[in-house]
Amino acid sequence: MSPKRSKPKKAPSQQIDIRPPTIDTEHASMKASVAMLHQKTHQSSVNRSGAHQKSAPKTQVVVVGASVSGCAAAMLFARQGIPVTVIEKRHPKDFYKPICTHYIQPCSLNAWRELDLYEPLLEAGAVKNTIGIWTKWGWIPKADLGDVHAMNMRRVTLDPLLRAKMINTPGVTYLDGARCSAVQFDSSGAVVGVTVESGTLGSFELPCTLLVGADGRESAVAELAGVPTEESPNQRFSCFTFFRNIPNESRSTSRMWMLEPYIAYQFPNDDGTTLIALMPTKDRIADFKADRAACFRQIVKALPDAPDIDGAEQIADYLMNTKNSMLLRRKLPRGLALVGDAFMTTDPLHGFGISWGIISASELVRRAAPGLLAGHRPDREVAAYHQARYAEVKGHFKIMADMALAKPMPVMQQMLFSAATRDPEMSAIVQRFLAGTSGTSELLSLRTLLRAFTTTVRHSLRRPPLMASESSNA
């Protein structure tokens, strides 16, 4: 199914030219104070690194949103010596995202290491693990990925840890309790700044060379900039809660049940907690709203090798999320970049939100920072980032969109998954794809499909095992 395109709402914007804008004394004072913070933090970071001390490049990045992708982008830009202002509407600084699978995919480990956060996450309790997947053909065993592993960590732990590191990064100015109320354009249609509404600083204009929207699936920045949204439907919703001390639980293995059409997860998290998540089809929304506990427990207890939630302590309420369509924004004006869910919002079923968010921030900075340091607008580099990032994950994105329709599994996918329950190499191939460390070029290659086919044929021709009585008479 092709995604539907939503027309952007008419956004408040300001056309400005090269002449200095006329603003009152109070606004000028606030603007100057923010500019002085940029100059001071930028100069201190440059002096510490010993680079560009004679002529520091006068560039500025504004990041809107201080969740995973926004914090990562701000830190990485600032470490390059590029002054950054982060605008975040929420306050206080320890807020976190409650609706999440809390799963960090193996594909993002290098990005966490780049941020010097891999070891701090483990020290804060992140659980290293891989995942076993139940299908109607049996279990796809957890893959032996070596040093490539997943991590589970609750956002109540992860988000404040990451944000504190961002705030304390030299070169970052953090404005919480503030929002972006307008995007400013020049006469050519390029983004050149934002209008900020702050509870403490009032309203003021903040010019920038690059504006980064990191404000989630309902991105206000994208709407204000008139960016169209491509939306793909999702026929499932999610309901989850946390437990502690589940009897006989493996703390090094997450589990996924592909029940067709329902999906279920068990994720061991920090502080001895475990997330149990269900993703039923939307025809059950009314039932769950009427009695979440009864519906949730009925499905979980019927799972093959079900977790013993009756023997565990439930430590959170049941949370539901019914707004989970997949979103994609690709047609952006010059001067604007999107990262994380503001760029691509995936089906939470696959657990890529955190990981793709931090990877997108890393890839944006890698492409855009050299131009900013050279003192020019990185428009081509930012456009190349969006194109390359989408090209890198579009195979995953399309499969996710197809699975989100909750239709019967296609024949090819059935062959791949059934073969993965019977052949170690096929298991590893499927696991690598689900972990984001490989793409459709491996999963759907002729070699993989041929191996899946021959594995399936061999299994269908295999003589059923002898019963005990038959074996004794042989």
Coordinates of C-alpha atoms in Angstrom, one line a residue:
M1 CA 0.0 0.0 0.0
S2 CA 1.4 3.4 -0.9
P3 CA 1.6 5.8 2.0
K4 CA -0.8 8.7 2.0
R5 CA 0.5 12.2 2.1
S6 CA -0.8 14.7 4.5
K7 CA -0.9 18.3 3.5
P8 CA 1.0 20.5 5.8
K9 CA -0.9 23.1 7.7
K10 CA -0.2 26.7 6.7
A11 CA 2.6 27.6 9.0
P12 CA 3.5 30.9 10.5
S13 CA 6.8 32.0 9.1
Q14 CA 8.7 35.2 8.5
Q15 CA 10.4 36.4 5.4
I16 CA 13.6 38.2 6.2
D17 CA 16.3 39.8 4.1
I18 CA 19.9 40.7 4.6
R19 CA 19.0 43.9 6.5
P20 CA 19.1 43.7 10.3
P21 CA 15.5 43.2 11.7
T22 CA 14.0 45.9 13.7
I23 CA 13.3 44.6 17.2
D24 CA 12.8 46.4 20.5
T25 CA 15.4 46.8 23.2
E26 CA 14.2 43.9 25.4
H27 CA 14.3 41.5 22.5
A28 CA 17.7 42.8 21.4
S29 CA 19.0 42.2 25.0
M30 CA 17.7 38.6 25.1
K31 CA 19.1 37.9 21.6
A32 CA 22.5 39.3 22.6
S33 CA 22.6 37.3 25.8
V34 CA 22.0 34.1 23.9
A35 CA 24.6 35.1 21.3
M36 CA 27.1 35.9 24.0
L37 CA 26.6 32.4 25.5
H38 CA 27.3 30.9 22.0
Q39 CA 30.5 33.0 21.7
K40 CA 31.7 32.1 25.2
T41 CA 31.0 28.4 25.0
H42 CA 32.3 28.1 21.5
Q43 CA 35.5 30.0 22.4
S44 CA 36.1 27.8 25.5
S45 CA 35.7 24.6 23.5
V46 CA 38.0 25.9 20.8
N47 CA 40.6 27.0 23.3
R48 CA 40.5 23.6 25.0
S49 CA 41.0 21.7 21.7
G50 CA 43.7 24.1 20.5
A51 CA 42.1 24.4 17.1
H52 CA 40.8 27.4 15.2
Q53 CA 42.0 29.8 17.9
K54 CA 42.9 32.6 15.5
S55 CA 39.6 32.6 13.5
A56 CA 36.8 30.5 15.0
P57 CA 34.1 29.9 12.4
K58 CA 30.9 31.9 13.1
T59 CA 28.3 29.2 12.7
Q60 CA 25.4 28.2 14.8
V61 CA 23.1 25.2 15.0
V62 CA 19.7 25.3 16.7
V63 CA 18.3 22.0 17.8
V64 CA 14.6 21.7 18.7
G65 CA 13.9 18.8 21.0
A66 CA 16.0 17.3 23.8
S67 CA 15.2 13.6 23.6
V68 CA 17.6 11.0 22.3
S69 CA 18.3 12.3 18.8
G70 CA 18.3 15.9 19.8
C71 CA 20.8 15.4 22.7
A72 CA 23.0 13.3 20.5
A73 CA 23.1 15.8 17.6
A74 CA 23.8 18.7 20.0
M75 CA 26.7 16.9 21.7
L76 CA 28.3 15.8 18.5
F77 CA 28.1 19.3 16.9
A78 CA 29.4 21.0 20.0
R79 CA 32.4 18.6 20.2
Q80 CA 33.3 19.7 16.7
G81 CA 33.6 23.3 18.0
I82 CA 30.2 24.3 16.6
P83 CA 28.0 26.3 19.0
V84 CA 24.6 24.8 19.5
T85 CA 21.4 26.0 21.2
V86 CA 18.9 23.4 22.2
I87 CA 15.3 24.4 22.6
E88 CA 13.1 22.1 24.7
K89 CA 9.5 22.9 25.7
R90 CA 9.5 20.5 28.7
H91 CA 10.7 21.2 32.2
P92 CA 12.4 20.1 34.4
K93 CA 15.4 18.5 32.9
D94 CA 14.8 14.9 34.0
F95 CA 11.7 14.3 31.9
Y96 CA 11.6 11.0 29.9
K97 CA 9.5 9.3 27.2
P98 CA 7.1 6.8 28.8
I99 CA 5.7 5.2 25.6
C100 CA 8.7 3.2 24.3
T101 CA 9.9 -0.4 23.8
H102 CA 13.0 0.7 25.8
Y103 CA 15.1 -1.4 23.4
I104 CA 18.5 -0.4 22.0
Q105 CA 19.3 -2.3 18.8
P106 CA 22.8 -3.8 18.1
C107 CA 23.1 -1.5 15.0
S108 CA 23.5 1.6 17.2
L109 CA 26.3 0.4 19.5
N110 CA 29.0 2.4 17.5
A111 CA 26.9 5.6 17.9
W112 CA 26.7 5.1 21.6
R113 CA 30.5 4.6 21.7
E114 CA 31.0 7.7 19.6
L115 CA 29.1 9.6 22.4
D116 CA 31.2 8.0 25.1
L117 CA 28.0 6.6 26.5
Y118 CA 28.3 2.9 25.9
E119 CA 30.1 2.2 29.2
P120 CA 28.1 4.7 31.3
L121 CA 24.9 3.0 30.1
L122 CA 26.2 -0.4 31.3
E123 CA 27.3 1.2 34.6
A124 CA 23.8 2.6 35.0
G125 CA 22.3 -0.9 34.6
A126 CA 21.6 -1.4 30.9
V127 CA 21.1 -5.1 30.3
K128 CA 23.1 -6.7 27.5
N129 CA 21.1 -9.3 25.6
T130 CA 20.0 -10.9 22.3
I131 CA 16.5 -12.0 21.4
G132 CA 14.7 -15.3 20.8
I133 CA 11.7 -15.2 18.5
W134 CA 8.7 -17.6 18.7
T135 CA 6.9 -18.4 15.4
K136 CA 4.3 -21.0 14.5
W137 CA 7.2 -23.2 13.3
G138 CA 9.0 -22.9 16.7
W139 CA 11.6 -20.7 18.2
I140 CA 14.2 -18.8 16.2
P141 CA 17.0 -19.1 18.7
K142 CA 18.9 -16.1 19.9
A143 CA 21.8 -15.3 17.7
D144 CA 25.4 -15.6 18.7
L145 CA 26.3 -12.1 17.6
G146 CA 29.6 -11.9 19.6
D147 CA 30.3 -8.3 20.6
V148 CA 27.2 -7.1 18.7
H149 CA 24.4 -7.3 21.2
A150 CA 21.2 -5.4 22.2
M151 CA 20.8 -3.3 25.4
N152 CA 17.6 -2.8 27.4
M153 CA 17.2 0.3 29.5
R154 CA 14.2 2.2 30.8
R155 CA 13.8 5.7 29.5
V156 CA 13.4 6.9 33.0
T157 CA 17.1 6.0 33.4
L158 CA 18.3 6.6 29.9
D159 CA 16.9 10.0 29.0
P160 CA 18.1 12.0 32.1
L161 CA 21.5 10.4 31.8
L162 CA 21.9 11.4 28.1
R163 CA 20.4 14.9 28.7
A164 CA 22.7 15.7 31.6
K165 CA 25.7 14.8 29.5
M166 CA 24.5 17.0 26.7
I167 CA 23.8 20.0 29.0
N168 CA 27.3 19.7 30.4
T169 CA 29.0 19.6 27.0
P170 CA 31.0 22.7 26.3
G171 CA 29.4 24.6 23.4
V172 CA 25.8 23.7 24.2
T173 CA 23.3 26.3 25.4
Y174 CA 20.2 24.6 26.8
L175 CA 16.9 26.5 26.9
D176 CA 14.2 24.4 28.6
G177 CA 10.6 25.6 29.1
A178 CA 10.9 27.2 25.6
R179 CA 9.3 26.4 22.3
C180 CA 9.8 27.2 18.6
S181 CA 6.8 29.3 17.5
A182 CA 7.9 30.2 14.0
V183 CA 10.5 29.3 11.4
Q184 CA 12.2 32.2 9.6
F185 CA 13.0 32.0 5.9
D186 CA 15.1 34.3 3.6
S187 CA 13.9 35.5 0.3
S188 CA 15.1 32.3 -1.5
G189 CA 13.0 30.1 0.8
A190 CA 15.9 28.8 2.9
V191 CA 15.6 28.5 6.7
V192 CA 17.6 31.1 8.5
G193 CA 16.3 31.1 12.1
V194 CA 13.5 30.6 14.5
T195 CA 11.3 32.6 16.8
V196 CA 11.5 31.3 20.4
E197 CA 8.9 31.7 23.1
S198 CA 10.4 31.3 26.5
G199 CA 8.7 31.5 29.9
T200 CA 11.8 33.2 31.3
L201 CA 13.2 35.1 28.3
G202 CA 10.0 36.0 26.6
S203 CA 9.8 36.0 22.8
F204 CA 12.9 36.5 20.6
E205 CA 14.4 35.6 17.3
L206 CA 17.3 33.2 17.0
P207 CA 19.2 33.1 13.7
C208 CA 21.0 29.9 12.7
T209 CA 22.9 28.4 9.8
L210 CA 21.3 25.0 10.4
L211 CA 18.0 24.2 12.1
V212 CA 17.6 20.6 13.4
G213 CA 14.2 19.3 14.1
A214 CA 14.4 16.6 16.8
D215 CA 11.0 17.0 18.2
G216 CA 9.4 13.7 17.6
R217 CA 6.6 12.2 15.4
E218 CA 4.4 15.3 15.8
S219 CA 7.3 17.6 14.9
A220 CA 6.2 21.2 15.3
V221 CA 9.3 22.3 13.4
A222 CA 8.4 20.2 10.4
E223 CA 4.8 21.7 10.5
L224 CA 6.0 25.3 10.9
A225 CA 8.4 24.8 8.0
G226 CA 5.6 23.4 5.8
V227 CA 7.2 19.9 5.4
P228 CA 4.7 17.3 4.0
T229 CA 4.3 14.0 5.9
E230 CA 3.9 10.6 4.3
E231 CA 1.9 8.4 6.5
S232 CA 1.5 4.6 6.5
P233 CA -1.3 3.0 8.6
N234 CA -0.7 0.7 11.5
Q235 CA -3.4 -1.8 12.3
R236 CA -2.0 -2.6 15.8
F237 CA -1.8 -0.7 19.0
S238 CA 0.4 -1.3 22.0
C239 CA -0.2 -2.0 25.7
F240 CA 2.6 -2.6 28.2
T241 CA 3.6 -2.6 31.8
F242 CA 6.7 -3.4 34.0
F243 CA 7.3 -6.3 36.4
R244 CA 10.0 -7.1 38.8
N245 CA 11.4 -10.5 39.8
I246 CA 9.7 -12.7 37.1
P247 CA 10.5 -16.4 38.2
N248 CA 13.0 -18.3 36.1
E249 CA 13.6 -15.4 33.8
S250 CA 16.7 -15.2 31.7
R251 CA 18.2 -11.7 32.1
S252 CA 20.3 -12.1 29.0
T253 CA 17.6 -13.0 26.6
S254 CA 14.7 -10.9 25.3
R255 CA 11.8 -12.7 23.8
M256 CA 9.4 -11.9 21.0
W257 CA 6.2 -13.9 20.1
M258 CA 4.9 -13.5 16.5
L259 CA 1.4 -14.8 17.1
E260 CA -0.1 -13.5 13.8
P261 CA -1.6 -11.1 14.0
Y262 CA -0.7 -10.3 17.6
I263 CA 2.8 -9.6 18.8
A264 CA 4.2 -9.8 22.3
Y265 CA 7.6 -9.0 23.9
Q266 CA 9.5 -9.6 27.1
F267 CA 12.5 -7.2 27.7
P268 CA 14.6 -7.5 30.8
N269 CA 15.6 -4.0 31.8
D270 CA 17.7 -2.1 34.4
D271 CA 17.1 -2.4 38.2
G272 CA 15.7 -5.9 37.9
T273 CA 12.7 -4.8 35.9
T274 CA 11.1 -6.4 32.9
L275 CA 8.9 -4.8 30.2
I276 CA 6.1 -7.0 28.9
A277 CA 4.5 -5.5 25.8
L278 CA 1.5 -6.6 23.7
M279 CA 0.7 -5.3 20.2
P280 CA -2.9 -6.6 19.4
T281 CA -4.9 -5.5 16.4
K282 CA -7.0 -2.4 16.7
D283 CA -10.3 -4.3 16.8
R284 CA -9.4 -5.0 20.5
I285 CA -8.9 -1.4 21.5
A286 CA -12.4 -1.1 23.1
D287 CA -11.9 -4.4 25.0
F288 CA -8.6 -3.1 26.4
K289 CA -10.0 0.2 27.4
A290 CA -12.8 -1.5 29.2
D291 CA -10.4 -3.8 31.2
R292 CA -6.8 -3.5 30.4
A293 CA -5.6 -5.9 33.2
A294 CA -7.9 -8.7 32.2
C295 CA -7.2 -8.5 28.4
F296 CA -3.5 -8.1 29.0
R297 CA -3.1 -11.0 31.4
Q298 CA -5.3 -13.3 29.3
I299 CA -3.0 -12.9 26.3
V300 CA 0.3 -13.1 28.2
K301 CA -0.7 -16.3 30.1
A302 CA -1.6 -18.0 26.8
L303 CA 1.9 -17.3 25.3
P304 CA 4.0 -20.4 24.5
D305 CA 6.6 -20.7 27.4
A306 CA 4.8 -17.7 28.9
P307 CA 6.5 -15.5 31.6
D308 CA 5.1 -16.2 35.0
I309 CA 3.6 -12.8 35.7
D310 CA 1.4 -14.1 38.5
G311 CA 4.6 -14.9 40.4
A312 CA 6.1 -11.5 39.8
E313 CA 5.5 -8.0 41.2
Q314 CA 3.8 -5.6 38.8
I315 CA 5.4 -2.1 39.4
A316 CA 3.6 0.1 36.8
D317 CA 0.2 0.8 35.4
Y318 CA -0.9 -0.5 32.0
L319 CA 0.0 2.1 29.3
M320 CA -1.7 2.1 25.9
N321 CA -0.7 3.8 22.6
T322 CA -3.1 3.7 19.7
K323 CA -1.4 6.5 17.7
N324 CA 1.4 4.6 16.0
S325 CA 1.1 5.1 12.2
M326 CA 4.5 5.2 10.4
L327 CA 5.6 8.7 9.3
L328 CA 8.2 9.8 6.8
R329 CA 9.3 13.4 5.9
R330 CA 11.6 13.9 2.9
K331 CA 10.8 17.2 1.1
L332 CA 12.6 19.7 3.3
P333 CA 13.6 23.4 2.7
R334 CA 17.2 24.3 2.6
G335 CA 18.6 25.0 6.1
L336 CA 16.5 22.4 7.8
A337 CA 17.5 18.8 8.9
L338 CA 15.3 16.3 10.7
V339 CA 16.5 13.5 12.9
G340 CA 14.9 10.7 14.9
D341 CA 11.1 10.3 14.8
A342 CA 10.8 13.8 13.3
F343 CA 12.4 12.3 10.1
M344 CA 11.1 8.7 10.3
T345 CA 8.7 7.3 12.8
T346 CA 8.6 3.5 12.6
D347 CA 6.3 0.8 13.9
P348 CA 7.3 0.3 17.6
L349 CA 6.9 -3.4 17.0
H350 CA 10.5 -3.5 15.6
G351 CA 12.1 -1.5 18.4
F352 CA 14.2 0.8 16.2
G353 CA 13.1 4.2 17.6
I354 CA 16.0 4.9 20.0
S355 CA 18.6 3.3 17.7
W356 CA 17.6 5.0 14.5
G357 CA 17.3 8.3 16.3
I358 CA 20.9 8.2 17.6
I359 CA 22.3 6.9 14.3
S360 CA 20.5 9.7 12.3
A361 CA 22.1 12.3 14.6
S362 CA 25.5 10.8 14.2
E363 CA 25.2 10.7 10.4
L364 CA 23.9 14.2 10.1
V365 CA 26.8 15.7 12.1
R366 CA 29.3 13.6 10.1
R367 CA 28.1 15.2 6.9
A368 CA 27.2 18.7 8.0
A369 CA 30.0 19.6 10.4
P370 CA 32.8 20.1 7.9
G371 CA 30.8 22.7 6.0
L372 CA 29.7 24.5 9.1
L373 CA 33.4 24.6 10.3
A374 CA 34.4 26.0 6.9
G375 CA 31.9 28.8 7.4
H376 CA 29.3 28.0 4.7
R377 CA 25.8 26.6 4.7
P378 CA 25.8 22.8 4.4
D379 CA 22.7 22.6 2.3
R380 CA 24.1 20.0 -0.1
E381 CA 25.5 17.9 2.7
V382 CA 22.2 18.0 4.6
A383 CA 20.3 16.9 1.5
A384 CA 22.8 14.1 1.0
Y385 CA 22.3 13.0 4.6
H386 CA 18.5 12.7 4.2
Q387 CA 18.8 10.8 0.9
A388 CA 21.5 8.4 2.2
R389 CA 19.8 7.8 5.5
Y390 CA 16.5 6.8 3.8
A391 CA 18.3 4.7 1.2
E392 CA 20.1 2.9 4.0
V393 CA 16.9 1.8 5.8
K394 CA 14.2 1.9 3.2
G395 CA 14.2 -1.9 2.9
H396 CA 13.5 -2.2 6.6
F397 CA 10.9 0.6 6.4
K398 CA 9.0 -1.0 3.6
I399 CA 8.9 -4.4 5.4
M400 CA 7.8 -2.6 8.6
A401 CA 5.0 -0.9 6.7
D402 CA 3.8 -4.1 5.2
M403 CA 3.8 -5.9 8.6
A404 CA 2.0 -3.0 10.2
L405 CA -1.1 -3.9 8.2
A406 CA -1.4 -7.1 10.3
K407 CA -2.2 -9.2 7.3
P408 CA -1.1 -12.9 7.0
M409 CA 2.6 -13.3 6.6
P410 CA 3.7 -13.4 2.9
V411 CA 4.9 -16.7 1.5
M412 CA 8.5 -15.5 1.1
Q413 CA 8.6 -14.3 4.7
Q414 CA 7.1 -17.5 5.9
M415 CA 9.9 -19.4 4.1
L416 CA 12.6 -17.2 5.7
F417 CA 11.2 -17.5 9.2
S418 CA 10.4 -21.2 9.1
A419 CA 13.9 -21.9 7.7
A420 CA 15.4 -19.8 10.6
T421 CA 13.9 -22.2 13.1
R422 CA 15.6 -25.1 11.5
D423 CA 19.0 -23.9 10.2
P424 CA 21.6 -22.0 12.3
E425 CA 22.9 -19.9 9.3
M426 CA 19.3 -18.9 8.4
S427 CA 18.7 -17.9 12.0
A428 CA 21.8 -15.7 12.0
I429 CA 20.7 -14.0 8.7
V430 CA 17.2 -13.3 10.0
Q431 CA 18.6 -12.1 13.4
R432 CA 21.1 -9.7 11.7
F433 CA 18.3 -8.2 9.7
L434 CA 16.0 -7.8 12.7
A435 CA 19.0 -6.2 14.7
G436 CA 19.6 -3.7 11.9
T437 CA 23.2 -4.9 11.3
S438 CA 22.3 -6.0 7.8
G439 CA 19.7 -5.1 5.2
T440 CA 17.6 -6.5 2.5
S441 CA 20.6 -7.0 0.3
E442 CA 21.5 -10.0 2.5
L443 CA 18.0 -11.1 3.7
L444 CA 16.5 -11.2 0.2
S445 CA 19.7 -12.2 -1.7
L446 CA 19.5 -15.1 -4.1
R447 CA 21.8 -17.1 -1.9
T448 CA 19.6 -16.5 1.2
L449 CA 16.4 -17.4 -0.6
L450 CA 18.0 -20.5 -2.1
R451 CA 19.2 -21.6 1.3
A452 CA 15.7 -21.0 2.8
F453 CA 14.1 -22.9 0.1
T454 CA 16.4 -25.9 0.3
T455 CA 16.1 -25.9 4.1
T456 CA 12.3 -26.0 3.8
V457 CA 12.3 -28.8 1.2
R458 CA 14.7 -30.9 3.3
H459 CA 12.5 -30.5 6.3
S460 CA 9.3 -31.4 4.4
L461 CA 11.0 -34.6 3.0
R462 CA 12.5 -35.6 6.3
R463 CA 11.0 -38.8 7.8
P464 CA 9.1 -38.0 11.0
P465 CA 11.0 -39.2 14.1
L466 CA 10.1 -42.6 15.5
M467 CA 7.8 -42.8 18.4
A468 CA 9.3 -44.5 21.5
S469 CA 7.4 -47.8 20.8
E470 CA 8.6 -47.8 17.2
S471 CA 12.2 -47.2 18.2
S472 CA 12.2 -50.0 20.7
N473 CA 10.9 -52.4 18.0
A474 CA 13.4 -51.4 15.4

